[in-house]
Coordinates of C-alpha atoms and ligand atoms in Angstrom, one line a residue:
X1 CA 17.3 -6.7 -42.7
X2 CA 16.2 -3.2 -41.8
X3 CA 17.2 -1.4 -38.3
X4 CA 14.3 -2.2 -35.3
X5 CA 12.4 0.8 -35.2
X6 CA 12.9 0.5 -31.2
X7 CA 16.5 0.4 -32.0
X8 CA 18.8 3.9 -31.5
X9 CA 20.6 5.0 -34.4
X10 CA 23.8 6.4 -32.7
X11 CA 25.0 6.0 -28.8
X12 CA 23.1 8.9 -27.6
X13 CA 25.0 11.7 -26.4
X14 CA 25.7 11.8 -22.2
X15 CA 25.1 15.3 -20.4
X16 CA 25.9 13.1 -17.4
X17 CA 26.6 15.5 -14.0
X18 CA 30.2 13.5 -13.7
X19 CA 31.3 14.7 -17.0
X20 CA 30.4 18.1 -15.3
X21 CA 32.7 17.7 -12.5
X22 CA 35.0 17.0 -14.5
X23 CA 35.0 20.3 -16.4
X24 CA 34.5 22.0 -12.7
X25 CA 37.9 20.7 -11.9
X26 CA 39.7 21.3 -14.9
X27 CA 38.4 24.8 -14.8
X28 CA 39.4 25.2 -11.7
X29 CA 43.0 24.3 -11.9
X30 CA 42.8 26.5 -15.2
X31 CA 41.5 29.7 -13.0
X32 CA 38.6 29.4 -15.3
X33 CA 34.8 30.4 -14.6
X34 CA 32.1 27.7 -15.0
X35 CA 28.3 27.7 -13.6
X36 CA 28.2 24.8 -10.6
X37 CA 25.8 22.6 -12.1
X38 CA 22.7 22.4 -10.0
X39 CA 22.3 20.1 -7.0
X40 CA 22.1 16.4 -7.9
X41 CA 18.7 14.8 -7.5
X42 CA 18.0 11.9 -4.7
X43 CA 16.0 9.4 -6.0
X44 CA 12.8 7.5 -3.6
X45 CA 12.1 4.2 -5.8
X46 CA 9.0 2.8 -4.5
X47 CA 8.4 -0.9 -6.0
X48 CA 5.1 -3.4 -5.2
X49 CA 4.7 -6.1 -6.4
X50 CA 2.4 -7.4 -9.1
X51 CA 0.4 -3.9 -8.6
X52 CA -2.1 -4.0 -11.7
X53 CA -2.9 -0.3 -13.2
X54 CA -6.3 -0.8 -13.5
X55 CA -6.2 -1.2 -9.7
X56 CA -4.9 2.9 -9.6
X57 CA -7.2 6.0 -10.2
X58 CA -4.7 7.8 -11.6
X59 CA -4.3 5.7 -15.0
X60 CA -8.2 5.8 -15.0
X61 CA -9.1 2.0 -16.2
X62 CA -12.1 0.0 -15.9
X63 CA -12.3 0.8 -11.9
X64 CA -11.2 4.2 -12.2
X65 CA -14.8 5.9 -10.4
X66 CA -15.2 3.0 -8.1
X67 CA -11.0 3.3 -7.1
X68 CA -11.8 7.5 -6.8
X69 CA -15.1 7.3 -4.8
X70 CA -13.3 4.1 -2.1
X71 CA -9.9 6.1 -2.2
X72 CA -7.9 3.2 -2.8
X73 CA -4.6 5.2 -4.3
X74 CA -4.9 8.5 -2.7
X75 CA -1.4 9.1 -1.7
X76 CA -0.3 7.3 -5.5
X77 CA -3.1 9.5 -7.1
X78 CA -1.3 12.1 -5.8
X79 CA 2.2 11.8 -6.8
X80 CA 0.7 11.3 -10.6
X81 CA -1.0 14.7 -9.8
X82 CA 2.2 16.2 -8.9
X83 CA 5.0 14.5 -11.8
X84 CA 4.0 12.4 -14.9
X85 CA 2.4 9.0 -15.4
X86 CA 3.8 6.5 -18.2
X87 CA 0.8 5.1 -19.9
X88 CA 2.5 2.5 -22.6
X89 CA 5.4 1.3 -19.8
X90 CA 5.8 -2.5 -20.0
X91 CA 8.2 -5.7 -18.8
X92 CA 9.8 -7.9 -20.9
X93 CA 8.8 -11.0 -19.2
X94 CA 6.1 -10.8 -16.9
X95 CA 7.7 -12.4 -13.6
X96 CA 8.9 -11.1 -10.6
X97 CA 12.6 -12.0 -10.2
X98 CA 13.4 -11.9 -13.7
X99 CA 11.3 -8.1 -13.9
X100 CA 13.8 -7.3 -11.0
X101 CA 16.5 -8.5 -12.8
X102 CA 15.9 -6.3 -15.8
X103 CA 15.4 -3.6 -13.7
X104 CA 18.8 -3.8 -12.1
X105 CA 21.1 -4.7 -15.1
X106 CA 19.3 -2.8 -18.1
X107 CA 19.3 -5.7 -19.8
X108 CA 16.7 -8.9 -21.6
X109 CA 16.1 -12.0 -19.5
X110 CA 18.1 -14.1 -21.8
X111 CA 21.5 -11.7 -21.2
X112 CA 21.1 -11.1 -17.8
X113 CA 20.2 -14.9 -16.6
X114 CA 17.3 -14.6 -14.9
X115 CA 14.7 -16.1 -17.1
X116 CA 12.7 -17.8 -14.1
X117 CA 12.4 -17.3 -10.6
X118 CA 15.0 -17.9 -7.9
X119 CA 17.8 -17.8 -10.3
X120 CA 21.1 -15.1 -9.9
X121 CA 22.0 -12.7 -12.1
X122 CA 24.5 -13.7 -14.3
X123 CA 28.2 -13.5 -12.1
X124 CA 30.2 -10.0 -13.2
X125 CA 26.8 -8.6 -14.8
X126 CA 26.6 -4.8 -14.5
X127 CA 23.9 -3.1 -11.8
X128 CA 23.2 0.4 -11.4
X129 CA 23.5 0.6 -7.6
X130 CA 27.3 0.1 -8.2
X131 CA 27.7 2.9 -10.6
X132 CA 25.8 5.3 -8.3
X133 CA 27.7 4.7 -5.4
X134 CA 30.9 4.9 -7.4
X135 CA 29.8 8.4 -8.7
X136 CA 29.1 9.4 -4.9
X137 CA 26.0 8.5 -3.8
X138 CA 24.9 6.6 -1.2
X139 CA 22.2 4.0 -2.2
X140 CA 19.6 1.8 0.4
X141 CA 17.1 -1.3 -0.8
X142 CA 14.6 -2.3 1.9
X143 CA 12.5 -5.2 1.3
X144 CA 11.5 -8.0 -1.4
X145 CA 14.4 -8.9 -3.4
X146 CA 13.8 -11.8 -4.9
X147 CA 17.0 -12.8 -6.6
X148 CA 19.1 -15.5 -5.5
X149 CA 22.2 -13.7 -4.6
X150 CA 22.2 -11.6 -1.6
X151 CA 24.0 -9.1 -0.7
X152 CA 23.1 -6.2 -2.8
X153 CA 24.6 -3.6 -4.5
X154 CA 24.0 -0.8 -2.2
X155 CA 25.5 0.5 0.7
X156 CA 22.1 0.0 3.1
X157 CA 20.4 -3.7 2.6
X158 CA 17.4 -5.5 4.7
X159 CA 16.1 -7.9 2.4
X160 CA 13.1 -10.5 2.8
X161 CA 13.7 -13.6 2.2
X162 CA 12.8 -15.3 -1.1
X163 CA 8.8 -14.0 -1.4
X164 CA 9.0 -13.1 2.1
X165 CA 5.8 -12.9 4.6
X166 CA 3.7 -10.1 5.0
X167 CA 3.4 -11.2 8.8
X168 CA 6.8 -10.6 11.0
X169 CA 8.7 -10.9 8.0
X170 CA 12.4 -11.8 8.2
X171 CA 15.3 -10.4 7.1
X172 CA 18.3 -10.8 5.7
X173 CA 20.7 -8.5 6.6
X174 CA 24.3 -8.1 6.3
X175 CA 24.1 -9.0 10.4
X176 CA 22.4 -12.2 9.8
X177 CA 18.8 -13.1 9.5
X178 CA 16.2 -10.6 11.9
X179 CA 13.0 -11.1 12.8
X180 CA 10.6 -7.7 13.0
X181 CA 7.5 -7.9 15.0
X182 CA 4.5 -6.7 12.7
X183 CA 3.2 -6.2 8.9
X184 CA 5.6 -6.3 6.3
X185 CA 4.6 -3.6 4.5
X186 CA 4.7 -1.1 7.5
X187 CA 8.1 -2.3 8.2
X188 CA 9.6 -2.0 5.3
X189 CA 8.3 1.6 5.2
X190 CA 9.1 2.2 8.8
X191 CA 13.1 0.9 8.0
X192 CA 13.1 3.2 4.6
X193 CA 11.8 6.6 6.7
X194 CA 14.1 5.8 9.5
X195 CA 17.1 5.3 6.8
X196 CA 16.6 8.9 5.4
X197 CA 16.4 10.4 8.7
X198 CA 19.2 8.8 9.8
X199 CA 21.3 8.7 6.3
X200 CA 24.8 10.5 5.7
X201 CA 23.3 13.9 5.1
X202 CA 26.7 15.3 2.9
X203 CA 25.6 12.8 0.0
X204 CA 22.9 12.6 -2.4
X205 CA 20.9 9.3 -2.5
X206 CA 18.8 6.5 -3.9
X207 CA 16.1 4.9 -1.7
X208 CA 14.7 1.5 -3.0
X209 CA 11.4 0.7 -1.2
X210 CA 10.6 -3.0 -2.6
X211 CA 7.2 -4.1 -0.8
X212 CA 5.9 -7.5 -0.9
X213 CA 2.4 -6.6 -1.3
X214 CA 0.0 -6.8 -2.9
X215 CA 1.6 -10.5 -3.7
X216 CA -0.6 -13.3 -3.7
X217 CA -1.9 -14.9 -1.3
X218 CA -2.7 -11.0 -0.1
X219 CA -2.7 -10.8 3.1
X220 CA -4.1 -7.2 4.1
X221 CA -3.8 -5.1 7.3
X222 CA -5.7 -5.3 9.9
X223 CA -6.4 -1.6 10.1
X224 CA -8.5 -2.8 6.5
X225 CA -10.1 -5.6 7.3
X226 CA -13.8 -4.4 7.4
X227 CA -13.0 -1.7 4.5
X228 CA -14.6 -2.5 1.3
X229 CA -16.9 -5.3 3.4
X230 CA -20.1 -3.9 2.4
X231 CA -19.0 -2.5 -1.4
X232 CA -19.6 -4.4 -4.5
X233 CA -16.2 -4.0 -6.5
X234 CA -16.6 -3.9 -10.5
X235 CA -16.6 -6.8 -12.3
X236 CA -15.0 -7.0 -15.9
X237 CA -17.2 -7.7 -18.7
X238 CA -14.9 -10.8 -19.3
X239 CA -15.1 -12.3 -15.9
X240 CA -16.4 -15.9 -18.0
X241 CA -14.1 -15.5 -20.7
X242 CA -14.5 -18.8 -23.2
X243 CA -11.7 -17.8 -24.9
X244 CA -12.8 -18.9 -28.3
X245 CA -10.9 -17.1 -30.7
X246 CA -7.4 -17.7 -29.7
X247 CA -4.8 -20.1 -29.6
X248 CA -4.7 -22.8 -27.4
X249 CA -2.5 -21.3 -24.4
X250 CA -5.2 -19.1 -23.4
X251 CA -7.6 -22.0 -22.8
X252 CA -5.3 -24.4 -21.2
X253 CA -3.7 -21.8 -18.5
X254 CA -4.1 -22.8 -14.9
X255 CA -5.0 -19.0 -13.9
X256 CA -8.5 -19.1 -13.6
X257 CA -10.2 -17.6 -10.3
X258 CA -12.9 -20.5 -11.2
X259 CA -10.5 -23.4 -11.4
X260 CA -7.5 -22.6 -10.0
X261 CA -7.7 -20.3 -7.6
X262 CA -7.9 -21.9 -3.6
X263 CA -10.8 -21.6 -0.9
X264 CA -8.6 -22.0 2.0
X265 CA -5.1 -20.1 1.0
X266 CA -5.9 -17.8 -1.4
X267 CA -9.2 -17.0 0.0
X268 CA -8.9 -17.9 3.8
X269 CA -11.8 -20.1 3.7
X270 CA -11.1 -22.5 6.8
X271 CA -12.6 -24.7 9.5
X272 CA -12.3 -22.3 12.8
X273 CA -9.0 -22.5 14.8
X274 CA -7.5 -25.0 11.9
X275 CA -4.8 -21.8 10.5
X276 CA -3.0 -22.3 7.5
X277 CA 0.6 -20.5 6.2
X278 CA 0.7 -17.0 7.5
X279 CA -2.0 -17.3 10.3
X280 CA 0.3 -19.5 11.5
X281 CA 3.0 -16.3 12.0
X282 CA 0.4 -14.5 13.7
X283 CA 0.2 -14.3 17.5
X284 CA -3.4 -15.6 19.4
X285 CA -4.6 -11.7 19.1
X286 CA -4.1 -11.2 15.8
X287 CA -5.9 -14.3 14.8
X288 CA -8.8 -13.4 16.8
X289 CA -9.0 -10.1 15.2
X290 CA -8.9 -11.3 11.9
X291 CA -11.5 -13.8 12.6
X292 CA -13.6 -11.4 14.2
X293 CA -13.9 -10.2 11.0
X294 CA -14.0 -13.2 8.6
X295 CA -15.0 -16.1 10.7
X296 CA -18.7 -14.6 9.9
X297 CA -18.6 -14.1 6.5
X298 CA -16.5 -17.7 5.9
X299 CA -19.7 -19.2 7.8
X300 CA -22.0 -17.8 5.8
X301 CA -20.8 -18.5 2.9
X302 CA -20.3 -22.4 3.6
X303 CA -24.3 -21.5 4.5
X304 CA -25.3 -20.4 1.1
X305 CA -23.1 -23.4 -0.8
X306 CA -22.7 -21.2 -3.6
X307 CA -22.0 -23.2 -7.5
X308 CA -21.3 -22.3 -10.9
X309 CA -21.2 -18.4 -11.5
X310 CA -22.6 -17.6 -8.2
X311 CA -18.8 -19.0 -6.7
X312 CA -16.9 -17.5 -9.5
X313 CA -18.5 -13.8 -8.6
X314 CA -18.4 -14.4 -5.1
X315 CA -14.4 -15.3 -5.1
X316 CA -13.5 -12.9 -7.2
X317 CA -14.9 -10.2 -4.7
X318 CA -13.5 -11.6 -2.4
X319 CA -10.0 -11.6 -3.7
X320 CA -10.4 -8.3 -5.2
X321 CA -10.8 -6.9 -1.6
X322 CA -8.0 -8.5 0.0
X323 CA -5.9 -7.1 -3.1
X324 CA -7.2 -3.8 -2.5
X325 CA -6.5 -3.9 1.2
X326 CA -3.3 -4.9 0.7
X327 CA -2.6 -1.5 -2.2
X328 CA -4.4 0.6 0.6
X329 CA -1.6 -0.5 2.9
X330 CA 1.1 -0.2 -0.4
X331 CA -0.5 3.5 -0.6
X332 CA -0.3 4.4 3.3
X333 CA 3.7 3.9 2.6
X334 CA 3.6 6.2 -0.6
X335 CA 2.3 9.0 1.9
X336 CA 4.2 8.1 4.4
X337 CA 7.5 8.7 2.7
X338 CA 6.1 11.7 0.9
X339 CA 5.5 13.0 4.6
X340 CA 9.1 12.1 5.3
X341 CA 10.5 13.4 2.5
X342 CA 8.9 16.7 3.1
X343 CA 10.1 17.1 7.3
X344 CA 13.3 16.0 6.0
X345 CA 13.5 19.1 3.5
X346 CA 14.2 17.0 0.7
X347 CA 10.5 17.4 -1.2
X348 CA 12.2 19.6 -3.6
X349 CA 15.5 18.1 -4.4
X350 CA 14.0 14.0 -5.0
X351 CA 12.7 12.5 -7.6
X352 CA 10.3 9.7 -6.3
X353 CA 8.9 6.7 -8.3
X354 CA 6.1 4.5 -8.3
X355 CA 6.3 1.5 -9.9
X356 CA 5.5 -2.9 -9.9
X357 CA 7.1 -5.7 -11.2
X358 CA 4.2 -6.3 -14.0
X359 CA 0.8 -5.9 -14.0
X360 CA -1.6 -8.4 -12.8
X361 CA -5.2 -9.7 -14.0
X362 CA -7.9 -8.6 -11.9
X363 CA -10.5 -10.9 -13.5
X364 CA -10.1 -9.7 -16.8
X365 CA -10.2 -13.5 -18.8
X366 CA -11.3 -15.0 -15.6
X367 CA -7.6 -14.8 -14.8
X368 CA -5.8 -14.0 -11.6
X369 CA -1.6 -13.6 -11.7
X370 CA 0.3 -12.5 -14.8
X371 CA 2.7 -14.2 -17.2
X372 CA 1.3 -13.9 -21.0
X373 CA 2.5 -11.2 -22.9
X374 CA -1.4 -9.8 -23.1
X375 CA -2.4 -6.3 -21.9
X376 CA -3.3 -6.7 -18.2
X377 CA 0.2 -8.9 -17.5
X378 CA 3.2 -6.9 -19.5
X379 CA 1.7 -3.3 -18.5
X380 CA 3.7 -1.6 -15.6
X381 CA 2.8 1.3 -13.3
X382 CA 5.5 4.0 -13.5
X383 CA 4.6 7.1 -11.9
X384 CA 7.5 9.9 -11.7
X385 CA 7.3 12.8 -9.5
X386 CA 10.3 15.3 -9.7
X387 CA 10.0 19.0 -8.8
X388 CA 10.7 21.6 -11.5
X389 CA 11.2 18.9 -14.1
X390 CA 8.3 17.1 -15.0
X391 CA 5.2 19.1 -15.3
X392 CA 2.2 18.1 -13.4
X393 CA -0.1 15.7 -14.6
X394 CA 1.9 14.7 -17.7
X395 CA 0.8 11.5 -19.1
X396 CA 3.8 10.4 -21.2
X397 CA 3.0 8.1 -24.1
X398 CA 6.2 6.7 -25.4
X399 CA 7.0 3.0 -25.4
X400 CA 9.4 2.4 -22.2
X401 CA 10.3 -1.2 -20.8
X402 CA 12.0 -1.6 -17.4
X403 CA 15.0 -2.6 -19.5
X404 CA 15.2 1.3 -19.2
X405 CA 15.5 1.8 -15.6
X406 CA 19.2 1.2 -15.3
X407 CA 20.6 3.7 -17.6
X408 CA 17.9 5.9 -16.6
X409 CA 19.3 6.2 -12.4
X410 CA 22.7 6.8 -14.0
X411 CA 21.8 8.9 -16.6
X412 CA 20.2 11.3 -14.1
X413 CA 22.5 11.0 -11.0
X414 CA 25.7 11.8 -13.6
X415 CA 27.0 7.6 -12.7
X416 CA 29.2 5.6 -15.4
X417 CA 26.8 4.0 -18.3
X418 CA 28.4 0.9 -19.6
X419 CA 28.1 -0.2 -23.6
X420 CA 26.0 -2.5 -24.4
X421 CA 22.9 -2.3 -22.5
X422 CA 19.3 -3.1 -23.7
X423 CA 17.8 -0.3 -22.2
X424 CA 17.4 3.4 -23.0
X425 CA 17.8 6.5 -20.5
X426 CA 14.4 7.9 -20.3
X427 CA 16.2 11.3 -18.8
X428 CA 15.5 13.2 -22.1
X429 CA 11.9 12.4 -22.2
X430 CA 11.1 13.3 -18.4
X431 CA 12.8 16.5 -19.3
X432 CA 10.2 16.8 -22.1
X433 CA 12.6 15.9 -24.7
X434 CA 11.7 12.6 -26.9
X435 CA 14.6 11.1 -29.2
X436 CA 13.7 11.2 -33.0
X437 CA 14.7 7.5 -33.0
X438 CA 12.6 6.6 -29.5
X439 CA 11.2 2.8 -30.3
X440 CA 7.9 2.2 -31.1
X441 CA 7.6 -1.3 -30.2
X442 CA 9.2 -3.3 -27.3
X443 CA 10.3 -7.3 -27.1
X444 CA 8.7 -9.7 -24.5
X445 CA 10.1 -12.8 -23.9
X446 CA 8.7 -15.3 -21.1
X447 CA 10.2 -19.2 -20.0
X448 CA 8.4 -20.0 -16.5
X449 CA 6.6 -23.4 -16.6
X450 CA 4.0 -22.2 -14.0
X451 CA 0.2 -21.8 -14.0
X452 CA 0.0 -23.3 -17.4
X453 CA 1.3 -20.5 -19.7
X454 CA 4.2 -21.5 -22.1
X455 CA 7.6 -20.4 -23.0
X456 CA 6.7 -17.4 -25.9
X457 CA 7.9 -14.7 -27.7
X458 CA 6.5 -11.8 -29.5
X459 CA 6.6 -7.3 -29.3
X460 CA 4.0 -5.4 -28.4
X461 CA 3.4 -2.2 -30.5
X462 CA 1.7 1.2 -30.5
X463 CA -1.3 -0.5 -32.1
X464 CA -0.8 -4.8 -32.3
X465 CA 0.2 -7.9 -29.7
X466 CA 2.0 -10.2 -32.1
X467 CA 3.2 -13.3 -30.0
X468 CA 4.4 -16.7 -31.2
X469 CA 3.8 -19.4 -28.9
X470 CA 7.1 -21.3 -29.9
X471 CA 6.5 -24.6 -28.0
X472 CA 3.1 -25.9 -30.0
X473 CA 4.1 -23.1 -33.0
X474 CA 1.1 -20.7 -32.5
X475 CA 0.8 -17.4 -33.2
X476 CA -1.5 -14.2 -32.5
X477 CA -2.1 -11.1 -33.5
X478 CA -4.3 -8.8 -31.4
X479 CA -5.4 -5.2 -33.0
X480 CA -5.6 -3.4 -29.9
X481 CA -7.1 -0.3 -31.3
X482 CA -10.3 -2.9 -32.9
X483 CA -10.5 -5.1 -29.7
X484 CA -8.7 -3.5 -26.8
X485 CA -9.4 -6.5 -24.5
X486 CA -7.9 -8.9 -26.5
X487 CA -10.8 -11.5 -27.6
X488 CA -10.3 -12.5 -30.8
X489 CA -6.6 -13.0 -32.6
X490 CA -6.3 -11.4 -36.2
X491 CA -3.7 -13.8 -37.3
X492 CA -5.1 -15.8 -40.1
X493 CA -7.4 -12.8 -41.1
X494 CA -6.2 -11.7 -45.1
X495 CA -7.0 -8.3 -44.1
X496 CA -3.3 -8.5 -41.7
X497 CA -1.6 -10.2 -44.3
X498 CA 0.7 -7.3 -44.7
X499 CA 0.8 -6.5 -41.1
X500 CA 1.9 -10.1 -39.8
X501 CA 4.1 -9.6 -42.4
X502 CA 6.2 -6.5 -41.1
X503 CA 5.5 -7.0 -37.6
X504 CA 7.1 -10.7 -38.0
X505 CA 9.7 -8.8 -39.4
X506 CA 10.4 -6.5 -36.9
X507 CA 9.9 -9.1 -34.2
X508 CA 13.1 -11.0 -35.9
X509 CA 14.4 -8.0 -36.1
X510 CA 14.6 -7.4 -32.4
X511 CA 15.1 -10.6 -31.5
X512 CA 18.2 -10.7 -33.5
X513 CA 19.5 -7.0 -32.2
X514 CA 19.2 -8.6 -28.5
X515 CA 20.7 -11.6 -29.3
X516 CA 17.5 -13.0 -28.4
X517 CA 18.4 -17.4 -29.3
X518 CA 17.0 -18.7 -25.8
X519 CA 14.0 -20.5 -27.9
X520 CA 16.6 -22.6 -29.6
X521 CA 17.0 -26.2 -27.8
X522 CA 20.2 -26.4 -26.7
X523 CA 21.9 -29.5 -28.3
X524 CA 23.8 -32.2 -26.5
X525 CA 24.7 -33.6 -30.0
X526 CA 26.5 -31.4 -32.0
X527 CA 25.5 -30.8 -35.3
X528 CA 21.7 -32.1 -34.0
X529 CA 19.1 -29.1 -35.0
Ligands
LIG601 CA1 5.6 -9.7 -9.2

């Protein structure tokens, strides 16, 4: 079997600041002259959750004029502007906890052990935070967690609770559970800038900024509500989707904004004074504000008894806006800390990321949430800014997963990198620097039995989707560069003979390098296939 073209050829050489030290201090007990290596970097890691790209200018999708001309992502916009802007960055299995997961370990679903939500990392797993703070740095995560075991890794932790709320969330901290008085996402931004101001100054850091929004069922601001009240927002030329053409996941998902998707949570469509989940958080004012604001338009649309198309349009506005409120309240914390970072002196000296758990479908399909392995779902935002490295405005086009993050925040803060990990530093390329043997394709697998998409498998190339619905045995094959949007699957087409071919073979081949056997029934019986 040949070697996964994603797949290194040799351990990569480490240029890692603690093997610098350590030549500082054996030079110095030799008498001996060395450069001091230059200051290490702090890191700002901003994460949202289920942020899609084509919901920010910068990466310039379907919405990109409309996003510009409403400034939704001004202060996001802006840190692209300023550092570099991954364009092929993608999960590995398009969830929240188990995207977190990867994120933290460097490692596949299936090795780390989060495969679904609300399960823990596998016990004596491998985080970065751990190796950062052994090599000296102090490290903070404030907000959405979402993995069973609490506390974290770092040093500084105030963690919702589960999904948490986005009105007077709760937290868990290592005091016990606090209440805070407000919106979530203002308050976890308000915790992160009063944690730098009030950090160890002596010590480099990493910041982790985790927001709940723009998480279903997006509750927005209230600074927003009337923003966007009067716009129409762009609707995707596959908003009714028959999804002929395809196997049969894609028709019997329960993501549709048609079907699935609810009048009174998801869209706030209720009889007056009878609240539902968060309203229920709110105090008397707040509910009067909001309904100030949406009491009118819920009447009227009960008035015009809207069917067929005519709901499907009208809903899918209607979510789109309370998404976008909610990334307009993401993007008032990406300039807030910017503003921070800057009083505090640091502008020069941290890195700062933007980045979401996966992407999310904005209509595309007809779909709302995430999950498949298709283009709007595995996609990730990651937005790097960092001062006298990465030259602004880069758009970076090599294949990274969030299997790389790990390495990545040890690589570049000098902190131990241990074997084994599924990841790859992506140090050399912000530096401008791409391996020879950098992978070209990257491996998705997803379990969750939720909203109707099952368990599959399959990698996602430079040019094809090839995915293997292992459950009913379907496969697909998208050619993205013939049909970007994913409508028809090439599979039994003899013109991809050859290309199901090799990509099958490099699927297996990936599959195999991970130790990938988490689509194999696990056998009460032995000897039972
Ligand atoms: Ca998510």
């Amino acid at each position: 079997m040949s070697r996964p073209l994603s797949i290194r050829s040799s351990t990569p050489s480490r240029f890692g600041l603690g093997l610098l030290a350590g030549a500082l201090a054996l030079a110095a007990a030799l008498g001996t002259a060395v450069a001091a290596p230059a200051r290490r970097p702090n890191i700002v890691f901003i994460f949202s959750d289920d942020h899609s790209l084509q919901t920010i200018g910068a990466y310039g999708g379907r919405m990109a004029t409309f996003l510009r001309e409403q400034k939704v992502t001004p202060n996001i916009d802006r840190l692209a502007a300023r550092g570099g802007l991954f364009v092929n960055s993608f999960c590995g299995n398009s969830l929240c906890s188990p995207s977190r997961a990867a994120i933290l370990t460097g490692l596949h679903s299936h090795a780390n052990g989060v495969m679904n939500l609300n399960t823990p990392i596998l016990p004596g797993t491998w985080t970065f935070p751990e190796s950062l703070r052994d090599a000296g740095y102090q490290t903070a995560v404030i907000g959405k967690w979402h993995l069973a075991a609490t506390p974290a890794p770092t040093d500084f932790w105030r963690l919702l609770d589960g999904q948490g709320t986005y009105w007077h969330p709760e937290f868990i901290t290592p005091l016990g559970r606090v209440k805070k008085t407000g919106y979530a996402t203002d308050i976890i931004t308000e915790l992160g800038v009063d944690w730098l101001k009030n950090r160890d100054h002596t010590k480099p850091f990493m910041l982790m900024v985790h927001h709940k929004a723009p998480h279903r069922n997006w509750m927005p601001p209230a600074r927003y509500y009337n923003w966007l009240s009067n716009v129409t927002i762009p609707e995707p030329d596959t908003l009714f989707d028959d999804y002929t053409g395809r196997a049969s996941p894609a028709h019997n998902q329960k993501m549709e904004i048609g079907k699935i998707m609810t009048l009174n949570s998801d869209l706030k469509v209720m009889e007056p004074g009878k609240w539902i989940g968060e309203f229920n958080r709110m105090s008397e004012e707040e509910r009067a504000e909001w309904s100030a604001v949406f009491g009118p338009r819920n009447e009227a649309f009960k008035n015009a008894k809207l069917q067929g198309r005519d709901l499907v349009r009208w809903k899918y506005q209607e979510y789109m806006k309370d998404y976008l409120r909610c990334i307009k309240g993401v993007d008032d914390s990406v300039g807030s800390i910017l503003t921070a970072l800057k009083s505090e002196g640091l502008e020069d000296d941290t890195i700062v990321i933007y980045a979401s758990d996966q992407g999310f479908y904005n209509g595309e399909h007809g779909w709302f949430d995430k999950r498949f392995i298709y283009e709007e779902s595995i996609h990730m935002p990651l937005i790097v800014s960092w001062p006298g490295v990465i030259k602004p405005g880069t758009r970076f086009t090599q294949m990274v997963q969030n299997i790389d993050y790990a390495e990545t925040f040890a690589d570049i803060t000098g902190a131990h990198i241990p074997e084994g990990l599924h990841g790859r530093s992506l140090l050399p390329i912000l530096k401008g620097q791409t391996p020879k043997d950098w992978r070209h394709s990257v491996y998705y697998h997803y379990y969750d039995p939720d909203h109707g998409v099952p368990k599959h498998y399959g990698i996602r190339t430079e040019r094809y989707t090839l995915v293997h619905f292992y459950i009913t045995d379907e496969w697909e094959l998208f050619d993205l560069k013939k049909d970007p949007k994913q409508m028809r699957s090439v599979y039994s087409d003899p013109s991809y003979a050859k290309t199901v071919l090799d990509l099958k073979a490099e699927l297996l081949a990936l599959k195999t390098y991970y130790k990938d056997t988490s689509d194999q029934p696990k056998s009460e019986k032995p000897g039972n296939e």
